[in-house]
Short mmCIF file of C-alpha atoms and ligand atoms in Angstrom, two decimals:
data_model
loop_
_atom_site.label_atom_id
_atom_site.label_comp_id
_atom_site.label_asym_id
_atom_site.label_seq_id
_atom_site.Cartn_x
_atom_site.Cartn_y
_atom_site.Cartn_z
CA MET A 854 -62.27 -16.71 30.20
CA GLU A 855 -60.39 -15.05 27.38
CA LYS A 856 -58.47 -17.46 25.22
CA LYS A 857 -54.81 -16.70 24.58
CA LYS A 858 -54.06 -16.25 20.90
CA LYS A 859 -51.57 -18.86 19.71
CA LEU A 860 -48.71 -17.81 17.48
CA GLY A 861 -49.00 -19.28 14.01
CA LEU A 862 -46.35 -21.67 12.67
CA PRO A 863 -44.70 -19.07 10.39
CA ALA A 864 -44.24 -16.66 13.30
CA GLN A 865 -42.93 -19.47 15.50
CA ILE A 866 -40.42 -20.46 12.82
CA LEU A 867 -39.19 -16.91 12.31
CA ILE A 868 -38.74 -16.41 16.05
CA ALA A 869 -36.93 -19.76 16.28
CA LEU A 870 -34.68 -18.72 13.40
CA ALA A 871 -33.75 -15.38 15.00
CA LEU A 872 -33.24 -16.96 18.42
CA GLY A 873 -31.12 -19.72 16.90
CA ILE A 874 -28.83 -17.18 15.22
CA VAL A 875 -28.51 -15.12 18.43
CA VAL A 876 -27.77 -18.14 20.63
CA GLY A 877 -25.37 -19.49 18.00
CA LEU A 878 -23.47 -16.20 17.84
CA ILE A 879 -23.26 -15.96 21.64
CA CYS A 880 -21.86 -19.49 21.87
CA TYR A 881 -19.44 -18.80 19.01
CA PHE A 882 -18.01 -15.66 20.56
CA THR A 883 -17.89 -17.09 24.07
CA ASN A 884 -16.22 -20.28 22.84
CA THR A 885 -19.02 -22.45 24.14
CA ALA A 886 -19.97 -24.09 20.85
CA SER A 887 -19.66 -27.45 22.58
CA PHE A 888 -22.84 -26.59 24.50
CA THR A 889 -24.79 -26.51 21.26
CA THR A 890 -23.07 -29.67 20.03
CA ASN A 891 -23.84 -31.58 23.22
CA TYR A 892 -27.30 -30.30 24.07
CA LEU A 893 -28.95 -28.63 21.07
CA LYS A 894 -27.66 -30.63 18.12
CA PRO A 895 -29.09 -33.94 19.42
CA LEU A 896 -32.57 -32.39 19.19
CA GLY A 897 -31.80 -31.31 15.64
CA THR A 898 -30.58 -34.82 14.90
CA ILE A 899 -33.95 -36.16 16.03
CA PHE A 900 -35.54 -34.01 13.31
CA ILE A 901 -33.14 -35.24 10.68
CA ASN A 902 -33.86 -38.81 11.78
CA LEU A 903 -37.60 -38.20 11.50
CA LEU A 904 -37.03 -36.73 8.09
CA LYS A 905 -35.05 -39.78 6.99
CA PHE A 906 -37.67 -42.07 8.46
CA ILE A 907 -40.58 -40.43 6.67
CA VAL A 908 -38.99 -39.93 3.27
CA VAL A 909 -39.13 -43.56 2.06
CA PRO A 910 -42.83 -44.20 2.85
CA ILE A 911 -43.81 -40.75 1.58
CA VAL A 912 -41.97 -41.14 -1.73
CA LEU A 913 -43.22 -44.68 -2.20
CA LEU A 914 -46.84 -44.02 -1.36
CA SER A 915 -47.24 -40.64 -2.99
CA MET A 916 -45.70 -41.94 -6.21
CA VAL A 917 -47.82 -45.08 -6.25
CA CYS A 918 -50.96 -43.02 -5.61
CA GLY A 919 -49.90 -40.53 -8.29
CA ILE A 920 -49.67 -43.35 -10.82
CA ILE A 921 -52.99 -44.79 -9.71
CA SER A 922 -54.60 -41.38 -10.20
CA MET A 923 -53.20 -41.35 -13.74
CA GLY A 924 -55.78 -44.05 -14.40
CA ASP A 925 -58.40 -41.36 -13.76
CA ILE A 926 -56.64 -38.89 -16.04
CA LYS A 927 -57.52 -41.17 -18.94
CA LYS A 928 -61.15 -40.39 -18.17
CA VAL A 929 -60.50 -36.66 -18.55
CA GLY A 930 -59.37 -37.31 -22.09
CA SER A 931 -56.81 -35.37 -24.05
CA ALA A 932 -56.91 -32.38 -21.68
CA GLY A 933 -55.48 -34.68 -19.00
CA TRP A 934 -52.51 -35.67 -21.09
CA LYS A 935 -51.86 -32.12 -22.22
CA THR A 936 -51.84 -31.06 -18.57
CA VAL A 937 -49.41 -33.78 -17.56
CA VAL A 938 -47.10 -33.02 -20.50
CA TYR A 939 -47.15 -29.28 -19.63
CA PHE A 940 -46.40 -30.09 -15.99
CA LEU A 941 -43.53 -32.46 -16.83
CA CYS A 942 -41.90 -30.18 -19.41
CA THR A 943 -42.02 -27.11 -17.19
CA THR A 944 -40.71 -29.06 -14.21
CA ALA A 945 -37.77 -30.40 -16.22
CA ILE A 946 -37.01 -26.83 -17.38
CA ALA A 947 -37.24 -25.67 -13.74
CA CYS A 948 -34.60 -28.25 -12.79
CA VAL A 949 -32.30 -27.08 -15.56
CA ILE A 950 -32.74 -23.44 -14.48
CA GLY A 951 -32.06 -24.38 -10.85
CA LEU A 952 -28.91 -26.27 -11.82
CA ALA A 953 -27.72 -23.49 -14.11
CA VAL A 954 -28.16 -20.70 -11.55
CA GLY A 955 -26.73 -22.90 -8.79
CA SER A 956 -23.70 -23.82 -10.91
CA LEU A 957 -23.20 -20.16 -11.79
CA PHE A 958 -23.08 -19.18 -8.11
CA ASP A 959 -20.82 -22.13 -7.41
CA GLY A 960 -18.57 -21.21 -10.33
CA LEU A 961 -18.26 -17.69 -8.94
CA GLY A 962 -16.98 -19.25 -5.72
CA TRP A 963 -19.99 -18.13 -3.69
CA PHE A 964 -20.75 -21.62 -2.36
CA PRO A 965 -17.85 -22.51 -0.05
CA THR A 966 -16.92 -25.83 1.51
CA ILE A 967 -18.51 -26.14 4.94
CA ALA A 968 -17.14 -29.03 6.97
CA LEU A 969 -20.21 -29.69 9.10
CA GLN A 970 -18.86 -32.71 10.86
CA GLU A 971 -16.64 -35.61 10.12
CA GLY A 972 -18.20 -38.10 7.79
CA ALA A 973 -20.38 -35.46 6.21
CA VAL A 974 -17.76 -34.82 3.56
CA TRP A 975 -18.40 -36.56 0.31
CA ASP A 976 -16.04 -39.35 -0.50
CA LYS A 977 -15.01 -39.24 -4.16
CA ALA A 978 -14.63 -43.02 -4.12
CA THR A 979 -18.40 -43.33 -3.81
CA SER A 980 -19.04 -41.70 -7.18
CA ALA A 981 -20.22 -44.21 -9.73
CA ASN A 982 -20.19 -44.06 -13.50
CA PHE A 983 -23.38 -43.78 -15.51
CA MET A 984 -23.74 -47.47 -16.38
CA ASP A 985 -23.30 -48.52 -12.74
CA THR A 986 -25.90 -45.98 -11.73
CA LEU A 987 -28.29 -47.30 -14.36
CA VAL A 988 -27.85 -50.90 -13.26
CA ASN A 989 -28.19 -49.95 -9.59
CA ILE A 990 -31.54 -48.27 -10.18
CA PHE A 991 -33.14 -51.70 -10.48
CA PRO A 992 -33.53 -53.34 -7.08
CA SER A 993 -32.76 -56.99 -6.51
CA ASN A 994 -34.40 -56.83 -3.11
CA MET A 995 -37.28 -54.55 -2.22
CA TRP A 996 -36.53 -54.45 1.51
CA THR A 997 -32.87 -53.61 1.00
CA ALA A 998 -33.96 -50.65 -1.13
CA PHE A 999 -36.20 -49.45 1.71
CA SER A 1000 -33.74 -50.08 4.51
CA THR A 1001 -30.85 -48.36 2.75
CA ALA A 1002 -33.15 -45.54 1.54
CA ASN A 1003 -31.97 -46.05 -2.02
CA MET A 1004 -34.35 -43.49 -3.51
CA LEU A 1005 -33.89 -44.31 -7.18
CA GLN A 1006 -34.74 -47.93 -6.41
CA VAL A 1007 -37.72 -46.86 -4.29
CA ILE A 1008 -39.03 -44.87 -7.26
CA VAL A 1009 -38.68 -47.86 -9.57
CA ILE A 1010 -40.53 -50.01 -7.03
CA ALA A 1011 -43.28 -47.35 -6.84
CA LEU A 1012 -43.58 -47.31 -10.64
CA PHE A 1013 -43.96 -51.09 -10.72
CA ILE A 1014 -46.49 -51.23 -7.89
CA GLY A 1015 -48.54 -48.37 -9.39
CA ALA A 1016 -48.53 -49.94 -12.85
CA GLY A 1017 -49.35 -53.33 -11.32
CA VAL A 1018 -52.35 -51.94 -9.45
CA LEU A 1019 -53.67 -50.31 -12.63
CA ALA A 1020 -53.08 -53.45 -14.68
CA ALA A 1021 -54.93 -55.59 -12.12
CA GLY A 1022 -58.08 -53.54 -12.80
CA GLU A 1023 -61.05 -54.51 -10.61
CA LYS A 1024 -58.97 -56.92 -8.55
CA GLY A 1025 -56.42 -54.22 -7.81
CA LYS A 1026 -59.06 -51.88 -6.35
CA LYS A 1027 -58.58 -53.11 -2.78
CA ALA A 1028 -54.82 -52.63 -2.98
CA ALA A 1029 -55.38 -49.15 -4.40
CA GLU A 1030 -57.67 -48.24 -1.53
CA LEU A 1031 -55.21 -49.56 1.03
CA LEU A 1032 -52.31 -47.66 -0.54
CA GLU A 1033 -54.34 -44.46 -0.77
CA SER A 1034 -55.36 -44.75 2.86
CA LEU A 1035 -51.74 -45.43 3.92
CA ASN A 1036 -50.71 -42.40 1.89
CA GLU A 1037 -53.15 -40.29 3.90
CA VAL A 1038 -51.80 -41.70 7.16
CA PHE A 1039 -48.17 -40.99 6.30
CA SER A 1040 -49.05 -37.52 5.01
CA LYS A 1041 -50.57 -36.80 8.42
CA ILE A 1042 -47.40 -38.04 10.14
CA MET A 1043 -45.39 -35.76 7.88
CA GLU A 1044 -47.61 -32.80 8.75
CA PHE A 1045 -47.05 -33.57 12.42
CA ILE A 1046 -43.27 -33.65 11.95
CA ILE A 1047 -43.50 -30.31 10.16
CA THR A 1048 -45.39 -28.72 13.07
CA LEU A 1049 -42.41 -29.57 15.29
CA SER A 1050 -40.08 -27.65 13.01
CA PRO A 1051 -39.63 -24.52 15.18
CA ILE A 1052 -37.65 -26.66 17.64
CA GLY A 1053 -35.62 -28.11 14.79
CA VAL A 1054 -35.04 -24.66 13.28
CA PHE A 1055 -33.83 -23.20 16.57
CA THR A 1056 -31.48 -26.05 17.49
CA MET A 1057 -30.03 -26.45 14.01
CA MET A 1058 -29.46 -22.77 13.45
CA ALA A 1059 -27.85 -22.34 16.88
CA TRP A 1060 -25.54 -25.29 16.29
CA VAL A 1061 -24.56 -24.38 12.73
CA VAL A 1062 -23.81 -20.74 13.67
CA ALA A 1063 -22.04 -21.67 16.93
CA THR A 1064 -19.73 -24.13 15.20
CA GLN A 1065 -19.23 -22.33 11.88
CA GLY A 1066 -19.30 -18.71 13.02
CA ALA A 1067 -21.17 -15.77 11.54
CA ASP A 1068 -19.40 -16.40 8.23
CA VAL A 1069 -21.83 -19.20 7.44
CA LEU A 1070 -24.69 -16.69 7.22
CA GLY A 1071 -23.22 -15.18 4.04
CA PRO A 1072 -23.38 -18.38 1.95
CA ILE A 1073 -26.86 -19.14 3.38
CA ALA A 1074 -28.07 -15.71 2.26
CA LEU A 1075 -26.48 -16.30 -1.15
CA VAL A 1076 -28.17 -19.66 -1.67
CA ILE A 1077 -31.54 -18.07 -0.85
CA LEU A 1078 -30.80 -15.29 -3.35
CA CYS A 1079 -29.79 -17.92 -5.90
CA ALA A 1080 -33.09 -19.80 -5.48
CA TYR A 1081 -35.11 -16.58 -5.85
CA ILE A 1082 -33.25 -15.69 -9.06
CA GLY A 1083 -34.19 -19.15 -10.35
CA TYR A 1084 -37.84 -18.67 -9.31
CA ILE A 1085 -38.04 -15.30 -11.08
CA ILE A 1086 -36.37 -16.56 -14.27
CA HIS A 1087 -38.80 -19.48 -14.40
CA ALA A 1088 -41.86 -17.32 -13.76
CA VAL A 1089 -40.91 -14.79 -16.43
CA PHE A 1090 -39.47 -17.03 -19.14
CA VAL A 1091 -41.60 -20.13 -18.78
CA TYR A 1092 -44.98 -19.07 -17.37
CA SER A 1093 -45.51 -15.61 -18.77
CA VAL A 1094 -44.04 -16.63 -22.13
CA SER A 1095 -46.20 -19.75 -22.37
CA ALA A 1096 -49.28 -17.81 -21.26
CA LYS A 1097 -48.54 -15.25 -23.98
CA ALA A 1098 -47.65 -17.76 -26.69
CA PHE A 1099 -50.42 -20.29 -26.07
CA ALA A 1100 -53.18 -18.42 -24.23
CA HIS A 1101 -52.55 -14.91 -25.63
CA VAL A 1102 -52.49 -13.31 -22.19
CA SER A 1103 -49.87 -10.56 -21.85
CA PRO A 1104 -47.27 -11.00 -19.08
CA LYS A 1105 -48.62 -7.91 -17.33
CA ASP A 1106 -52.18 -9.21 -17.32
CA PHE A 1107 -51.01 -12.67 -16.36
CA PHE A 1108 -49.09 -11.60 -13.27
CA LYS A 1109 -51.74 -9.08 -12.33
CA GLY A 1110 -54.47 -11.70 -12.61
CA ALA A 1111 -52.46 -14.31 -10.71
CA SER A 1112 -51.19 -11.92 -8.04
CA ALA A 1113 -53.82 -12.71 -5.40
CA ALA A 1114 -52.95 -16.42 -5.50
CA MET A 1115 -49.24 -15.67 -5.63
CA ILE A 1116 -49.41 -13.51 -2.52
CA PHE A 1117 -51.58 -16.03 -0.70
CA ALA A 1118 -49.16 -18.84 -1.60
CA PHE A 1119 -46.17 -16.74 -0.53
CA THR A 1120 -47.61 -16.23 2.92
CA SER A 1121 -49.33 -19.59 3.45
CA THR A 1122 -46.55 -21.75 1.89
CA SER A 1123 -49.14 -24.31 0.85
CA SER A 1124 -50.38 -24.86 -2.70
CA VAL A 1125 -53.28 -26.89 -1.39
CA ALA A 1126 -54.40 -24.15 0.99
CA THR A 1127 -54.14 -21.65 -1.88
CA LEU A 1128 -56.47 -23.68 -4.14
CA PRO A 1129 -59.65 -21.59 -3.66
CA VAL A 1130 -57.74 -18.39 -4.46
CA SER A 1131 -55.95 -19.87 -7.46
CA ARG A 1132 -59.29 -21.12 -8.84
CA GLU A 1133 -60.67 -17.62 -8.68
CA CYS A 1134 -57.60 -16.13 -10.35
CA ALA A 1135 -57.52 -18.76 -13.11
CA ASP A 1136 -61.22 -18.32 -13.87
CA LYS A 1137 -60.90 -14.53 -13.98
CA LEU A 1138 -57.95 -14.86 -16.36
CA GLY A 1139 -60.14 -16.87 -18.72
CA ALA A 1140 -59.53 -20.54 -17.84
CA ARG A 1141 -62.49 -22.84 -18.51
CA GLU A 1142 -64.05 -23.78 -15.20
CA ASP A 1143 -64.40 -27.50 -15.89
CA LEU A 1144 -60.72 -27.60 -16.84
CA SER A 1145 -59.36 -25.48 -14.02
CA SER A 1146 -61.34 -27.49 -11.49
CA PHE A 1147 -59.35 -30.53 -12.54
CA ILE A 1148 -55.98 -28.93 -13.44
CA LEU A 1149 -55.51 -26.83 -10.29
CA PRO A 1150 -55.99 -29.61 -7.70
CA LEU A 1151 -53.82 -31.94 -9.81
CA GLY A 1152 -51.21 -29.18 -10.07
CA ALA A 1153 -51.30 -28.58 -6.32
CA THR A 1154 -50.46 -32.27 -5.93
CA ILE A 1155 -47.90 -32.97 -8.64
CA ASN A 1156 -46.77 -29.72 -10.29
CA MET A 1157 -44.09 -28.14 -8.13
CA ASP A 1158 -41.69 -26.18 -10.30
CA GLY A 1159 -40.64 -23.88 -7.47
CA THR A 1160 -39.81 -26.96 -5.43
CA ALA A 1161 -37.79 -28.35 -8.35
CA VAL A 1162 -35.78 -25.11 -8.68
CA TYR A 1163 -35.15 -25.10 -4.93
CA GLN A 1164 -34.11 -28.76 -4.82
CA CYS A 1165 -31.61 -28.27 -7.63
CA VAL A 1166 -30.14 -25.07 -6.18
CA ALA A 1167 -29.92 -26.65 -2.71
CA THR A 1168 -28.30 -29.79 -4.13
CA VAL A 1169 -25.60 -27.79 -5.94
CA PHE A 1170 -25.04 -25.76 -2.76
CA LEU A 1171 -24.86 -28.74 -0.41
CA ALA A 1172 -22.67 -30.66 -2.87
CA ALA A 1173 -20.32 -27.66 -2.88
CA CYS A 1174 -20.40 -27.65 0.93
CA CYS A 1175 -19.11 -31.24 0.80
CA GLY A 1176 -16.43 -30.24 -1.69
CA MET A 1177 -18.12 -32.13 -4.50
CA ASP A 1178 -18.30 -30.94 -8.12
CA LEU A 1179 -21.26 -32.37 -9.99
CA SER A 1180 -20.35 -34.18 -13.19
CA LEU A 1181 -22.68 -34.07 -16.20
CA GLY A 1182 -23.98 -37.55 -15.38
CA GLN A 1183 -24.72 -36.48 -11.84
CA MET A 1184 -26.55 -33.41 -13.12
CA VAL A 1185 -28.76 -35.70 -15.20
CA ILE A 1186 -29.47 -37.69 -12.02
CA VAL A 1187 -30.35 -34.42 -10.24
CA VAL A 1188 -32.77 -33.40 -13.02
CA VAL A 1189 -34.48 -36.79 -12.99
CA SER A 1190 -34.64 -37.18 -9.22
CA ALA A 1191 -35.65 -33.54 -8.57
CA THR A 1192 -38.40 -33.82 -11.20
CA LEU A 1193 -39.69 -36.96 -9.49
CA ALA A 1194 -39.14 -35.54 -6.00
CA SER A 1195 -41.12 -32.42 -6.84
CA ILE A 1196 -43.94 -34.55 -8.24
CA GLY A 1197 -43.92 -36.51 -5.00
CA THR A 1198 -43.91 -33.34 -2.87
CA ALA A 1199 -47.21 -32.70 -1.11
CA GLY A 1200 -48.64 -29.19 -1.50
CA VAL A 1201 -48.12 -28.36 2.15
CA SER A 1202 -45.67 -26.22 4.01
CA GLY A 1203 -42.13 -27.61 4.24
CA ALA A 1204 -42.75 -30.78 2.23
CA GLY A 1205 -40.19 -29.84 -0.42
CA MET A 1206 -37.36 -29.93 2.08
CA ILE A 1207 -38.29 -33.45 3.14
CA MET A 1208 -38.17 -34.55 -0.49
CA LEU A 1209 -34.80 -32.83 -0.89
CA ALA A 1210 -33.47 -35.71 1.20
CA MET A 1211 -34.38 -37.99 -1.68
CA VAL A 1212 -32.38 -35.97 -4.21
CA LEU A 1213 -29.37 -35.90 -1.87
CA GLU A 1214 -29.60 -39.63 -1.23
CA SER A 1215 -29.65 -40.32 -4.95
CA LEU A 1216 -26.28 -38.55 -5.26
CA GLY A 1217 -24.72 -39.97 -2.13
CA ILE A 1218 -24.63 -36.57 -0.38
CA PRO A 1219 -25.12 -37.04 3.40
CA VAL A 1220 -28.66 -36.02 4.35
CA GLU A 1221 -27.17 -34.41 7.48
CA MET A 1222 -25.97 -31.58 5.23
CA ILE A 1223 -29.58 -30.33 5.15
CA MET A 1224 -28.88 -29.02 8.67
CA ILE A 1225 -27.09 -26.05 7.08
CA ILE A 1226 -30.24 -24.78 5.37
CA TYR A 1227 -32.87 -26.38 7.59
CA GLY A 1228 -33.31 -23.22 9.65
CA VAL A 1229 -34.11 -21.00 6.70
CA ASP A 1230 -36.38 -23.38 4.82
CA ARG A 1231 -39.40 -21.16 5.36
CA LEU A 1232 -37.73 -18.43 3.31
CA PHE A 1233 -37.19 -20.84 0.42
CA ASP A 1234 -40.68 -22.24 0.84
CA MET A 1235 -42.43 -18.88 0.44
CA GLY A 1236 -40.91 -18.35 -3.00
CA ARG A 1237 -41.24 -21.92 -4.19
CA THR A 1238 -44.91 -22.19 -3.25
CA CYS A 1239 -45.60 -18.89 -5.01
CA LEU A 1240 -44.00 -20.32 -8.16
CA ASN A 1241 -45.79 -23.67 -7.80
CA VAL A 1242 -49.18 -21.99 -7.77
CA THR A 1243 -48.33 -19.64 -10.65
CA GLY A 1244 -47.44 -22.68 -12.77
CA ASP A 1245 -50.81 -24.30 -12.14
CA ILE A 1246 -52.63 -21.14 -13.23
CA ALA A 1247 -50.48 -20.79 -16.37
CA CYS A 1248 -51.20 -24.41 -17.23
CA SER A 1249 -54.96 -24.02 -16.90
CA LEU A 1250 -54.87 -21.03 -19.28
CA CYS A 1251 -52.80 -22.89 -21.88
CA VAL A 1252 -54.89 -26.07 -21.76
CA THR A 1253 -58.09 -24.02 -22.04
CA GLU A 1254 -56.78 -22.48 -25.24
CA TRP A 1255 -55.60 -25.83 -26.66
CA GLU A 1256 -58.99 -27.39 -25.99
CA LYS A 1257 -60.73 -24.40 -27.58
CA LYS A 1258 -58.62 -24.83 -30.71
CA LYS A 1259 -59.36 -28.54 -30.78
CA GLU A 1260 -63.09 -27.93 -30.54
CA ALA A 1261 -62.96 -25.22 -33.20
CA ALA A 1262 -61.12 -27.62 -35.52
CA LYS A 1263 -63.88 -30.17 -35.00
N1 LIG B 1179 -44.86 -25.71 0.27
C1 LIG B 1179 -44.84 -26.16 -1.08
C2 LIG B 1179 -46.23 -26.14 -1.68
O1 LIG B 1179 -47.19 -26.29 -0.99
C3 LIG B 1179 -44.26 -27.51 -1.23
C4 LIG B 1179 -42.81 -27.45 -0.82
O2 LIG B 1179 -42.53 -27.48 0.38
O3 LIG B 1179 -41.96 -27.38 -1.71
O4 LIG B 1179 -46.39 -25.98 -2.84
#
């Protein structure tokens, strides 16, 4: 019997998106938005609940495991540290670019207030000053941090557990194994939640459009444009410039050489799935094989500059939707939490949006606001994955050159 060909997830999501907009518009114009509120939105709420449920274990475990794997980086020697420093610096720059472009769009009045539902509007009284924020980062009770999803506290707990496991040496090995295995388990649960996303995309999009009208599509298109401007600025000014300055590869050659991986990442929306292609591109561009074989998998796990740009742009947008202007202190919190969130993002489709919940939580923005952009996440994801992979390739070229210089000096 001939087997029916199943539609892939990207196609399912795009169809769900289009259907959601159509159903939303029909309900809006026929004044039946309450249908979407009563029957479709609850399904969307289930997805947001799942997202909230998974974010704490994912952040905790992926961070702890990241720190444990730093123990191995020591073995790789100086190339390991250079890689991590390159990753961290470029990610922090990505956050600043994301915030700058987002703030520019916001300043131009292109990000309007969208009153999603009561309670989703930010309460100014909840804003804290910098010292309070600093003190509150340190948990007095681990379980309270988990149960209230206080992400900054969860990160601190992860740092302590990771450092503790490393410090315990041989005796910490069992704990490390357990944590790594739990990390695998929760990553699988996350993948499962992501495969359900077409239902979430359809119900959310239908509800948002039915209750907000077609006008909401304009700001959504603008925030996507804003993220892509951020991606392009980062690719041109950070990657091609660093590849030119440190690895002496011209921007034209760099993008040409990396194009196969970039296109693959754009369509697959997974850095991990793109690994074989990015290895080929990096090696052809002149990266040393022993280095790229360690830098690219590490990059696909912790280096997510596209995700960082997206998280910052989305945070500025959703803050604006709540009528909230980010203060300088809050921007610093966004840079720190988006850097950490992007490090904690798995290199699989849609993971960056789940970690966006962490950035929003750290600012006190209701996670429910994600509903506004939930439906179009795939469009953000294509660009951010493309940038993520490009960054890993640029890094492997730069580190190759630095190591060459070091050896020549010897
Ligand atoms: N899809 C991205 C990647 O694999 C992660 C993300 O969702 O931001 O690199």
